[in-house]
mmCIF file of C-alpha atoms in Angstrom:
data_model
loop_
_atom_site.group_PDB
_atom_site.id
_atom_site.type_symbol
_atom_site.label_atom_id
_atom_site.label_comp_id
_atom_site.label_asym_id
_atom_site.label_seq_id
_atom_site.Cartn_x
_atom_site.Cartn_y
_atom_site.Cartn_z
ATOM 1 C CA MET A 3 -10.506 -48.072 3.559
ATOM 2 C CA SER A 4 -11.122 -44.075 1.659
ATOM 3 C CA SER A 5 -14.602 -42.416 1.581
ATOM 4 C CA PHE A 6 -15.910 -40.201 -0.973
ATOM 5 C CA PRO A 7 -15.071 -36.907 -0.439
ATOM 6 C CA GLY A 8 -18.019 -35.795 -2.123
ATOM 7 C CA ALA A 9 -17.031 -33.553 -4.281
ATOM 8 C CA PRO A 10 -14.220 -33.622 -7.441
ATOM 9 C CA ARG A 11 -10.924 -32.198 -6.926
ATOM 10 C CA THR A 12 -10.314 -28.908 -8.753
ATOM 11 C CA LEU A 13 -7.075 -27.569 -10.633
ATOM 12 C CA PRO A 14 -6.726 -24.326 -8.870
ATOM 13 C CA GLY A 15 -5.617 -21.361 -11.444
ATOM 14 C CA ALA A 16 -2.645 -19.494 -9.962
ATOM 15 C CA ILE A 17 0.294 -16.930 -11.320
ATOM 16 C CA VAL A 18 3.659 -17.764 -10.720
ATOM 17 C CA ALA A 19 6.442 -15.398 -10.558
ATOM 18 C CA VAL A 20 9.617 -16.854 -12.049
ATOM 19 C CA ASP A 21 12.148 -14.599 -9.189
ATOM 20 C CA PRO A 22 15.406 -15.931 -7.713
ATOM 21 C CA VAL A 23 15.715 -13.377 -5.404
ATOM 22 C CA SER A 24 12.964 -14.251 -3.655
ATOM 23 C CA PRO A 25 10.988 -17.351 -4.927
ATOM 24 C CA LEU A 26 8.428 -18.195 -1.683
ATOM 25 C CA SER A 27 7.030 -15.102 -2.237
ATOM 26 C CA ARG A 28 5.985 -15.101 -5.507
ATOM 27 C CA ILE A 29 3.581 -18.001 -5.894
ATOM 28 C CA ALA A 30 -0.476 -16.944 -5.916
ATOM 29 C CA ILE A 31 -2.170 -20.409 -5.822
ATOM 30 C CA PHE A 32 -5.859 -18.949 -6.089
ATOM 31 C CA GLN A 33 -7.817 -20.196 -2.925
ATOM 32 C CA TYR A 34 -10.957 -20.389 -4.856
ATOM 33 C CA ASN A 35 -11.512 -20.818 -8.314
ATOM 34 C CA PRO A 36 -12.769 -17.376 -10.169
ATOM 35 C CA ASP A 37 -16.380 -18.278 -11.561
ATOM 36 C CA GLU A 38 -15.740 -15.954 -14.522
ATOM 37 C CA VAL A 39 -12.519 -14.695 -16.780
ATOM 38 C CA THR A 40 -12.781 -12.033 -19.240
ATOM 39 C CA ARG A 41 -10.610 -11.855 -21.930
ATOM 40 C CA THR A 42 -10.243 -8.934 -24.836
ATOM 41 C CA LEU A 43 -8.621 -9.321 -27.636
ATOM 42 C CA ARG A 44 -7.212 -6.593 -30.425
ATOM 43 C CA PRO A 45 -5.138 -6.666 -33.316
ATOM 44 C CA ARG A 46 -2.348 -5.546 -33.173
ATOM 45 C CA ALA A 47 -1.489 -2.148 -34.880
ATOM 46 C CA PRO A 48 1.660 -1.438 -36.962
ATOM 47 C CA THR A 49 3.965 0.696 -35.132
ATOM 48 C CA GLY A 50 4.343 4.059 -36.582
ATOM 49 C CA GLY A 51 0.222 4.679 -37.585
ATOM 50 C CA GLY A 52 1.628 2.665 -40.728
ATOM 51 C CA ASN A 53 -0.871 3.793 -44.018
ATOM 52 C CA ALA A 54 -4.006 2.570 -46.271
ATOM 53 C CA SER A 55 -2.360 -0.620 -47.243
ATOM 54 C CA ASP A 56 -1.862 -1.956 -43.956
ATOM 55 C CA HIS A 57 -5.378 -2.827 -43.056
ATOM 56 C CA ASP A 58 -4.952 -6.435 -44.313
ATOM 57 C CA ARG A 59 -1.667 -6.972 -42.911
ATOM 58 C CA VAL A 60 -0.949 -8.920 -39.011
ATOM 59 C CA PHE A 61 0.819 -7.064 -37.035
ATOM 60 C CA GLY A 62 1.594 -9.576 -34.569
ATOM 61 C CA ALA A 63 -0.419 -11.610 -31.765
ATOM 62 C CA PRO A 64 -2.936 -9.639 -30.551
ATOM 63 C CA THR A 65 -3.224 -7.840 -27.524
ATOM 64 C CA GLN A 66 -4.647 -9.546 -24.753
ATOM 65 C CA THR A 67 -6.075 -7.806 -21.722
ATOM 66 C CA ILE A 68 -7.729 -10.340 -18.560
ATOM 67 C CA ALA A 69 -9.777 -9.669 -15.756
ATOM 68 C CA MET A 70 -10.215 -11.831 -12.541
ATOM 69 C CA LYS A 71 -12.068 -12.007 -9.693
ATOM 70 C CA VAL A 72 -9.966 -13.944 -6.743
ATOM 71 C CA GLU A 73 -11.900 -14.482 -3.848
ATOM 72 C CA LEU A 74 -10.149 -15.560 -0.363
ATOM 73 C CA ASP A 75 -12.444 -16.177 2.878
ATOM 74 C CA ALA A 76 -10.646 -17.798 6.007
ATOM 75 C CA THR A 77 -13.451 -18.725 7.934
ATOM 76 C CA ASP A 78 -13.587 -22.096 7.334
ATOM 77 C CA ARG A 79 -10.074 -22.637 8.100
ATOM 78 C CA LEU A 80 -10.919 -20.400 11.704
ATOM 79 C CA GLU A 81 -13.442 -22.997 12.449
ATOM 80 C CA THR A 82 -10.895 -26.210 12.366
ATOM 81 C CA GLY A 83 -8.166 -23.481 13.968
ATOM 82 C CA ASN A 84 -5.696 -23.760 11.399
ATOM 83 C CA PRO A 85 -2.952 -21.384 13.070
ATOM 84 C CA LEU A 86 -1.912 -19.014 10.043
ATOM 85 C CA SER A 87 -5.552 -17.912 9.480
ATOM 86 C CA THR A 88 -6.344 -18.286 13.096
ATOM 87 C CA THR A 89 -3.507 -15.517 13.990
ATOM 88 C CA THR A 90 -3.564 -13.364 9.771
ATOM 89 C CA GLY A 91 -6.534 -14.175 8.535
ATOM 90 C CA VAL A 92 -6.498 -14.023 4.653
ATOM 91 C CA ALA A 93 -4.138 -11.082 5.516
ATOM 92 C CA ALA A 94 -0.735 -13.861 3.814
ATOM 93 C CA GLY A 95 -3.025 -14.994 0.925
ATOM 94 C CA LEU A 96 -3.850 -11.291 -0.048
ATOM 95 C CA ALA A 97 -0.058 -10.393 0.690
ATOM 96 C CA VAL A 98 1.214 -13.387 -2.139
ATOM 97 C CA LEU A 99 -1.067 -11.401 -4.374
ATOM 98 C CA GLU A 100 0.419 -8.187 -3.851
ATOM 99 C CA MET A 101 4.105 -8.411 -3.465
ATOM 100 C CA LEU A 102 3.709 -9.975 -6.908
ATOM 101 C CA LEU A 103 3.613 -5.572 -7.558
ATOM 102 C CA TYR A 104 6.491 -5.263 -5.530
ATOM 103 C CA PRO A 105 10.463 -5.052 -5.941
ATOM 104 C CA SER A 106 12.156 -7.550 -2.824
ATOM 105 C CA ALA A 107 12.964 -5.634 0.479
ATOM 106 C CA ALA A 108 16.867 -6.999 -0.564
ATOM 107 C CA ARG A 109 16.833 -5.535 -3.904
ATOM 108 C CA VAL A 110 15.528 -1.850 -2.477
ATOM 109 C CA ILE A 111 18.327 -1.970 0.439
ATOM 110 C CA ALA A 112 21.042 -2.982 -1.893
ATOM 111 C CA ASN A 113 20.080 -0.208 -3.855
ATOM 112 C CA THR A 114 19.452 2.655 -1.386
ATOM 113 C CA ALA A 115 23.625 1.757 -0.453
ATOM 114 C CA LEU A 116 24.285 1.861 -3.511
ATOM 115 C CA MET A 117 22.881 5.316 -4.298
ATOM 116 C CA ALA A 118 24.106 6.347 -0.246
ATOM 117 C CA ALA A 119 27.764 4.909 -1.065
ATOM 118 C CA GLY A 120 27.266 7.838 -3.875
ATOM 119 C CA ALA A 121 26.277 5.702 -7.545
ATOM 120 C CA ILE A 122 25.171 8.766 -9.654
ATOM 121 C CA GLU A 123 22.450 6.333 -11.195
ATOM 122 C CA VAL A 124 20.784 3.244 -9.780
ATOM 123 C CA ILE A 125 18.785 0.923 -12.261
ATOM 124 C CA PRO A 126 15.371 -0.440 -11.152
ATOM 125 C CA PRO A 127 15.547 -3.586 -10.663
ATOM 126 C CA ALA A 128 13.146 -5.866 -13.426
ATOM 127 C CA ALA A 129 10.393 -7.223 -12.446
ATOM 128 C CA PRO A 130 9.983 -10.927 -12.153
ATOM 129 C CA LEU A 131 8.304 -13.216 -15.163
ATOM 130 C CA ALA A 132 4.463 -13.392 -13.940
ATOM 131 C CA VAL A 133 2.996 -16.398 -15.975
ATOM 132 C CA LEU A 134 -0.535 -16.813 -15.237
ATOM 133 C CA ALA A 135 -1.789 -20.866 -14.575
ATOM 134 C CA TRP A 136 -4.891 -21.259 -15.742
ATOM 135 C CA GLY A 137 -5.070 -25.088 -16.819
ATOM 136 C CA PRO A 138 -3.284 -26.249 -19.805
ATOM 137 C CA GLY A 139 -5.118 -24.190 -22.026
ATOM 138 C CA LEU A 140 -4.196 -20.862 -20.524
ATOM 139 C CA VAL A 141 -0.051 -20.597 -19.371
ATOM 140 C CA VAL A 142 0.958 -17.148 -20.533
ATOM 141 C CA PRO A 143 3.216 -14.728 -19.334
ATOM 142 C CA VAL A 144 1.642 -11.546 -18.306
ATOM 143 C CA LYS A 145 2.314 -8.386 -16.614
ATOM 144 C CA LEU A 146 0.450 -6.985 -13.686
ATOM 145 C CA GLU A 147 -1.889 -3.985 -14.983
ATOM 146 C CA SER A 148 -3.489 -3.372 -11.565
ATOM 147 C CA ILE A 149 -4.794 -5.660 -8.308
ATOM 148 C CA THR A 150 -8.102 -4.219 -6.315
ATOM 149 C CA VAL A 151 -8.582 -5.415 -3.222
ATOM 150 C CA THR A 152 -11.680 -5.180 -1.352
ATOM 151 C CA GLU A 153 -11.606 -6.126 2.222
ATOM 152 C CA GLN A 154 -15.254 -7.460 3.160
ATOM 153 C CA ALA A 155 -14.715 -8.635 7.400
ATOM 154 C CA PHE A 156 -12.407 -8.596 9.609
ATOM 155 C CA ASP A 157 -11.222 -9.631 13.138
ATOM 156 C CA ALA A 158 -12.529 -8.249 16.432
ATOM 157 C CA VAL A 159 -9.135 -8.514 18.398
ATOM 158 C CA THR A 160 -6.809 -8.134 15.396
ATOM 159 C CA LEU A 161 -8.527 -6.075 12.409
ATOM 160 C CA MET A 162 -7.111 -8.390 10.518
ATOM 161 C CA PRO A 163 -9.076 -9.452 7.207
ATOM 162 C CA ILE A 164 -11.083 -13.017 7.115
ATOM 163 C CA ARG A 165 -12.781 -12.692 3.401
ATOM 164 C CA ALA A 166 -11.860 -10.550 0.374
ATOM 165 C CA ALA A 167 -12.556 -10.782 -3.264
ATOM 166 C CA VAL A 168 -9.734 -9.305 -5.405
ATOM 167 C CA ASP A 169 -10.130 -7.913 -8.561
ATOM 168 C CA LEU A 170 -6.526 -8.890 -11.150
ATOM 169 C CA SER A 171 -6.062 -6.958 -13.913
ATOM 170 C CA LEU A 172 -3.705 -8.310 -16.423
ATOM 171 C CA THR A 173 -2.274 -8.408 -19.731
ATOM 172 C CA VAL A 174 -0.129 -10.908 -21.727
ATOM 173 C CA LEU A 175 2.386 -10.482 -22.953
ATOM 174 C CA THR A 176 3.585 -12.040 -26.406
ATOM 175 C CA TYR A 177 7.162 -12.676 -28.394
ATOM 176 C CA ASP A 178 5.836 -9.133 -29.777
ATOM 177 C CA ASP A 179 6.624 -7.712 -26.298
ATOM 178 C CA LEU A 180 9.783 -10.034 -25.635
ATOM 179 C CA GLY A 181 12.838 -10.423 -27.345
ATOM 180 C CA PRO A 182 14.193 -13.910 -28.185
ATOM 181 C CA THR A 183 16.184 -14.591 -25.454
ATOM 182 C CA ASP A 184 13.755 -14.377 -23.256
ATOM 183 C CA PRO A 185 12.052 -17.479 -22.120
ATOM 184 C CA ALA A 186 8.572 -16.199 -21.879
ATOM 185 C CA HIS A 187 8.902 -15.401 -25.333
ATOM 186 C CA TYR A 188 8.441 -19.070 -25.929
ATOM 187 C CA LEU A 189 6.107 -19.657 -23.866
ATOM 188 C CA PHE A 190 3.594 -17.482 -25.465
ATOM 189 C CA LEU A 191 4.717 -19.173 -28.616
ATOM 190 C CA ALA A 192 3.770 -22.480 -27.311
ATOM 191 C CA HIS A 193 0.471 -21.168 -26.318
ATOM 192 C CA GLN A 194 -0.305 -19.854 -29.677
ATOM 193 C CA VAL A 195 0.372 -23.697 -30.954
ATOM 194 C CA ILE A 196 -2.176 -24.729 -28.186
ATOM 195 C CA LYS A 197 -4.776 -22.275 -29.551
ATOM 196 C CA GLU A 198 -4.465 -22.975 -32.972
ATOM 197 C CA SER A 199 -4.391 -27.144 -32.488
ATOM 198 C CA LEU A 200 -7.812 -26.449 -30.783
ATOM 199 C CA ALA A 201 -8.541 -24.592 -33.661
ATOM 200 C CA THR A 202 -7.656 -26.755 -36.215
ATOM 201 C CA VAL A 203 -10.070 -30.173 -34.479
ATOM 202 C CA ALA A 204 -12.466 -27.055 -34.164
ATOM 203 C CA THR A 205 -12.723 -26.977 -37.872
ATOM 204 C CA VAL A 206 -12.024 -30.411 -39.004
ATOM 205 C CA GLY A 207 -14.816 -31.655 -36.325
ATOM 206 C CA ALA A 208 -17.421 -28.931 -37.312
ATOM 207 C CA ALA A 209 -16.484 -30.215 -41.338
ATOM 208 C CA VAL A 210 -17.112 -33.993 -40.789
ATOM 209 C CA SER A 211 -20.172 -33.342 -38.635
ATOM 210 C CA PHE A 212 -21.501 -30.864 -41.847
ATOM 211 C CA ALA A 213 -20.901 -33.831 -44.061
ATOM 212 C CA LEU A 214 -22.348 -36.151 -42.596
ATOM 213 C CA GLU A 215 -25.799 -34.486 -42.446
ATOM 214 C CA ILE A 216 -25.850 -34.005 -46.270
#
């Protein structure tokens, strides 16, 4: 007979980077969901500067930046003797987030070998497609602009961090930033369709409520 856990199950947020070369190191599931998510939207400016008649035109999806703070804490897992937390604290969880900004070591080694073999130019590898999954209402392709790590406590023997806070700064990539052959192009388009549906439901609901009050 199962007992009531005492708290509802929470859907964790995550950043998933699609990288066929190193798939397991590119899935960052948040240990604790941030208490706040700050989204800043700005109208997209016309290319080339535009002119006076462009003030009433829409030049695509707005640019959007997202800021959030993700917290990691190994205290509870240390008390239960979790082997990963015992040996690394939260360093492994931090590494998952930081690896979102790194090229894979395999690609770096391959490029170094090409340069040593006399290749004139080695094209930098493409970054993996990063997707912010913050519940059904916010699943969008993103570019990580910065990751700021504040390590707050350390193991006395290994100096591995036990607690840390990570400030994430993200830019949402829209269909204006992505080519029509890029799967992320359609991922953002699906996100916009969901937004439009929510806006329609809200508008209809407000109209019905207003009519009933008359």
